[in-house]
Amino acid sequence: MVRIRRGIGSVVTWRRAQMVLLSPQGRAVAENAEVTFTRADRVRDVIHEAEQRAVDRLRDDLSSGRCAERSRDRVALDAAELGLRLLVA
């Protein structure tokens, strides 16, 4: 394995990001592990931790009102194009 460093940031941080980004592409855990040079159980742990952090952050944003504050301009819209999907209120 050759380590290529592009700018700042640790190799571990980039691998974690790669694991999380490969997951929704439908790749099997074993394939994700092979691509990121790690074990399948580590891939599962990283994805689980990322999902848990996302759910915790969403829960905090909803309970504190930060989500409504940040989304105030979008909530007033009847329809909005958000990437590939059309959200209609």
CSV table of C-alpha atoms in Angstrom, one decimal:
chain,number,residue,atom,x,y,z
A,1,MET,CA,0.0,0.0,0.0
A,2,VAL,CA,1.3,3.4,-0.9
A,3,ARG,CA,0.3,6.4,1.2
A,4,ILE,CA,-0.5,9.5,-0.8
A,5,ARG,CA,-0.9,12.6,1.2
A,6,ARG,CA,-2.8,15.4,-0.4
A,7,GLY,CA,-2.8,18.4,1.8
A,8,ILE,CA,-3.6,18.2,5.5
A,9,GLY,CA,-5.6,15.6,7.4
A,10,SER,CA,-4.8,12.2,8.6
A,11,VAL,CA,-5.1,9.0,6.6
A,12,VAL,CA,-7.5,7.6,9.2
A,13,THR,CA,-9.9,10.6,8.8
A,14,TRP,CA,-9.9,10.1,5.0
A,15,ARG,CA,-10.5,6.4,5.3
A,16,ARG,CA,-13.4,6.9,7.7
A,17,ALA,CA,-14.9,9.4,5.3
A,18,GLN,CA,-14.5,7.0,2.5
A,19,MET,CA,-16.2,4.2,4.4
A,20,VAL,CA,-19.2,6.4,5.2
A,21,LEU,CA,-19.5,7.7,1.6
A,22,LEU,CA,-19.1,4.3,0.0
A,23,SER,CA,-21.9,2.8,2.2
A,24,PRO,CA,-24.9,4.4,0.5
A,25,GLN,CA,-23.6,3.4,-2.9
A,26,GLY,CA,-24.8,-0.1,-2.3
A,27,ARG,CA,-21.4,-1.6,-1.7
A,28,ALA,CA,-21.2,-4.7,0.5
A,29,VAL,CA,-19.3,-4.2,3.8
A,30,ALA,CA,-16.6,-6.7,2.7
A,31,GLU,CA,-16.0,-4.7,-0.5
A,32,ASN,CA,-16.0,-1.4,1.5
A,33,ALA,CA,-13.4,-3.0,3.8
A,34,GLU,CA,-11.2,-4.0,0.9
A,35,VAL,CA,-11.3,-0.6,-0.7
A,36,THR,CA,-10.4,1.1,2.6
A,37,PHE,CA,-7.8,-1.4,3.7
A,38,THR,CA,-9.5,-2.4,6.9
A,39,ARG,CA,-11.7,-5.1,8.5
A,40,ALA,CA,-15.4,-5.5,7.9
A,41,ASP,CA,-16.2,-5.1,11.6
A,42,ARG,CA,-14.4,-1.8,11.6
A,43,VAL,CA,-16.4,-0.6,8.6
A,44,ARG,CA,-19.6,-1.5,10.4
A,45,ASP,CA,-18.5,0.3,13.6
A,46,VAL,CA,-17.5,3.5,11.6
A,47,ILE,CA,-20.8,3.5,9.8
A,48,HIS,CA,-22.8,2.9,12.9
A,49,GLU,CA,-21.0,5.7,14.8
A,50,ALA,CA,-21.5,8.1,11.9
A,51,GLU,CA,-25.2,7.3,11.8
A,52,GLN,CA,-25.5,7.7,15.5
A,53,ARG,CA,-23.8,11.1,15.4
A,54,ALA,CA,-26.1,12.2,12.6
A,55,VAL,CA,-29.2,11.2,14.5
A,56,ASP,CA,-28.0,12.8,17.7
A,57,ARG,CA,-27.3,16.1,15.9
A,58,LEU,CA,-30.7,16.0,14.2
A,59,ARG,CA,-32.4,15.4,17.5
A,60,ASP,CA,-30.5,18.3,19.1
A,61,ASP,CA,-31.3,20.6,16.2
A,62,LEU,CA,-35.0,19.8,16.3
A,63,SER,CA,-35.3,20.1,20.0
A,64,SER,CA,-33.3,23.4,20.2
A,65,GLY,CA,-35.1,25.1,17.2
A,66,ARG,CA,-31.8,25.4,15.3
A,67,CYS,CA,-33.3,23.4,12.4
A,68,ALA,CA,-36.3,25.6,12.1
A,69,GLU,CA,-34.1,28.7,12.3
A,70,ARG,CA,-31.7,27.5,9.5
A,71,SER,CA,-34.6,26.3,7.3
A,72,ARG,CA,-36.9,29.3,7.7
A,73,ASP,CA,-36.5,30.5,4.1
A,74,ARG,CA,-37.1,27.0,2.7
A,75,VAL,CA,-40.1,26.2,4.9
A,76,ALA,CA,-42.0,29.1,3.3
A,77,LEU,CA,-41.6,27.7,-0.2
A,78,ASP,CA,-44.4,25.6,-1.9
A,79,ALA,CA,-41.8,23.6,-3.7
A,80,ALA,CA,-38.0,23.4,-3.8
A,81,GLU,CA,-35.4,21.6,-5.9
A,82,LEU,CA,-33.0,20.0,-3.4
A,83,GLY,CA,-30.5,18.1,-5.6
A,84,LEU,CA,-32.1,15.2,-7.5
A,85,ARG,CA,-35.5,15.2,-5.8
A,86,LEU,CA,-38.4,17.6,-5.8
A,87,LEU,CA,-39.8,18.3,-2.3
A,88,VAL,CA,-43.4,19.5,-2.4
A,89,ALA,CA,-45.0,20.8,0.8
